[in-house]
GROMACS .gro file of C-alpha atoms in nm:
model
   91
    1UNK     CA    1   1.242  -0.373  -1.713
    2UNK     CA    2   1.136  -0.674  -1.860
    3UNK     CA    3   0.822  -0.667  -2.099
    4UNK     CA    4   0.652  -0.856  -1.838
    5UNK     CA    5   0.701  -0.585  -1.603
    6UNK     CA    6   0.583  -0.304  -1.841
    7UNK     CA    7   0.283  -0.518  -1.915
    8UNK     CA    8   0.185  -0.539  -1.565
    9UNK     CA    9   0.228  -0.133  -1.501
   10UNK     CA   10   0.056  -0.051  -1.810
   11UNK     CA   11  -0.231  -0.269  -1.727
   12UNK     CA   12  -0.470  -0.011  -1.574
   13UNK     CA   13  -0.394   0.240  -1.860
   14UNK     CA   14  -0.463  -0.002  -2.115
   15UNK     CA   15  -0.793  -0.113  -1.937
   16UNK     CA   16  -0.895   0.250  -1.930
   17UNK     CA   17  -0.742   0.409  -2.247
   18UNK     CA   18  -0.679   0.113  -2.504
   19UNK     CA   19  -0.359  -0.070  -2.587
   20UNK     CA   20  -0.156   0.151  -2.745
   21UNK     CA   21  -0.203   0.500  -2.533
   22UNK     CA   22  -0.185   0.257  -2.241
   23UNK     CA   23   0.133   0.110  -2.306
   24UNK     CA   24   0.284   0.461  -2.349
   25UNK     CA   25   0.135   0.581  -2.057
   26UNK     CA   26   0.266   0.309  -1.870
   27UNK     CA   27   0.611   0.368  -2.016
   28UNK     CA   28   0.583   0.717  -1.863
   29UNK     CA   29   0.471   0.603  -1.553
   30UNK     CA   30   0.793   0.376  -1.510
   31UNK     CA   31   0.990   0.698  -1.572
   32UNK     CA   32   0.807   0.883  -1.328
   33UNK     CA   33   0.848   0.636  -1.054
   34UNK     CA   34   1.171   0.532  -1.096
   35UNK     CA   35   1.396   0.671  -1.389
   36UNK     CA   36   1.382   1.030  -1.415
   37UNK     CA   37   1.513   1.287  -1.114
   38UNK     CA   38   1.248   1.433  -0.869
   39UNK     CA   39   1.074   1.699  -1.014
   40UNK     CA   40   1.189   1.629  -1.370
   41UNK     CA   41   0.812   1.669  -1.599
   42UNK     CA   42   0.649   1.427  -1.806
   43UNK     CA   43   0.374   1.527  -2.040
   44UNK     CA   44   0.093   1.291  -2.107
   45UNK     CA   45  -0.165   1.325  -2.349
   46UNK     CA   46  -0.485   1.170  -2.271
   47UNK     CA   47  -0.754   1.072  -2.555
   48UNK     CA   48  -1.003   1.334  -2.608
   49UNK     CA   49  -0.843   1.570  -2.425
   50UNK     CA   50  -0.691   1.878  -2.589
   51UNK     CA   51  -0.375   1.957  -2.400
   52UNK     CA   52  -0.118   1.745  -2.225
   53UNK     CA   53  -0.084   1.688  -1.839
   54UNK     CA   54   0.239   1.762  -1.705
   55UNK     CA   55   0.315   1.518  -1.407
   56UNK     CA   56   0.652   1.569  -1.163
   57UNK     CA   57   0.870   1.252  -1.105
   58UNK     CA   58   0.886   1.131  -0.777
   59UNK     CA   59   0.600   1.321  -0.638
   60UNK     CA   60   0.246   1.255  -0.548
   61UNK     CA   61   0.164   1.389  -0.915
   62UNK     CA   62   0.096   1.024  -1.065
   63UNK     CA   63  -0.121   0.909  -0.754
   64UNK     CA   64  -0.351   1.208  -0.826
   65UNK     CA   65  -0.357   1.144  -1.175
   66UNK     CA   66  -0.483   0.806  -1.093
   67UNK     CA   67  -0.740   0.902  -0.867
   68UNK     CA   68  -0.851   1.163  -1.106
   69UNK     CA   69  -0.834   1.006  -1.418
   70UNK     CA   70  -0.828   0.620  -1.359
   71UNK     CA   71  -1.062   0.568  -1.036
   72UNK     CA   72  -1.272   0.859  -1.144
   73UNK     CA   73  -1.311   0.981  -0.794
   74UNK     CA   74  -1.473   1.315  -0.863
   75UNK     CA   75  -1.740   1.145  -1.125
   76UNK     CA   76  -2.074   1.205  -0.945
   77UNK     CA   77  -2.394   1.196  -1.081
   78UNK     CA   78  -2.585   1.530  -1.057
   79UNK     CA   79  -2.937   1.603  -1.115
   80UNK     CA   80  -2.836   1.957  -1.281
   81UNK     CA   81  -2.474   2.068  -1.428
   82UNK     CA   82  -2.353   2.299  -1.165
   83UNK     CA   83  -2.318   2.659  -1.277
   84UNK     CA   84  -1.985   2.712  -1.082
   85UNK     CA   85  -1.685   2.459  -1.004
   86UNK     CA   86  -1.449   2.587  -0.716
   87UNK     CA   87  -1.094   2.426  -0.705
   88UNK     CA   88  -0.957   2.512  -0.373
   89UNK     CA   89  -0.588   2.336  -0.440
   90UNK     CA   90  -0.619   2.053  -0.221
   91UNK     CA   91  -0.358   1.868  -0.426
   0.00000   0.00000   0.00000
């Protein structure tokens, strides 16, 4: 992959997490999409998260990661903090 391609694939990560973390995540996204065999696991460490997240290659994991951490689809404004959150395993 050319440096231009790497810069392009890493752009959403750089915009969200900063230059160095974004470049690293872009490289890992490239591995998940095109390099590694199906179901190989790549660990991604996000800034301000205690533990890394494991994503499987050539699955919907990277898309789900984008929905949750880049697009913040679950970020909603509530008047009060919820007491309980149920994760029903849709992904």
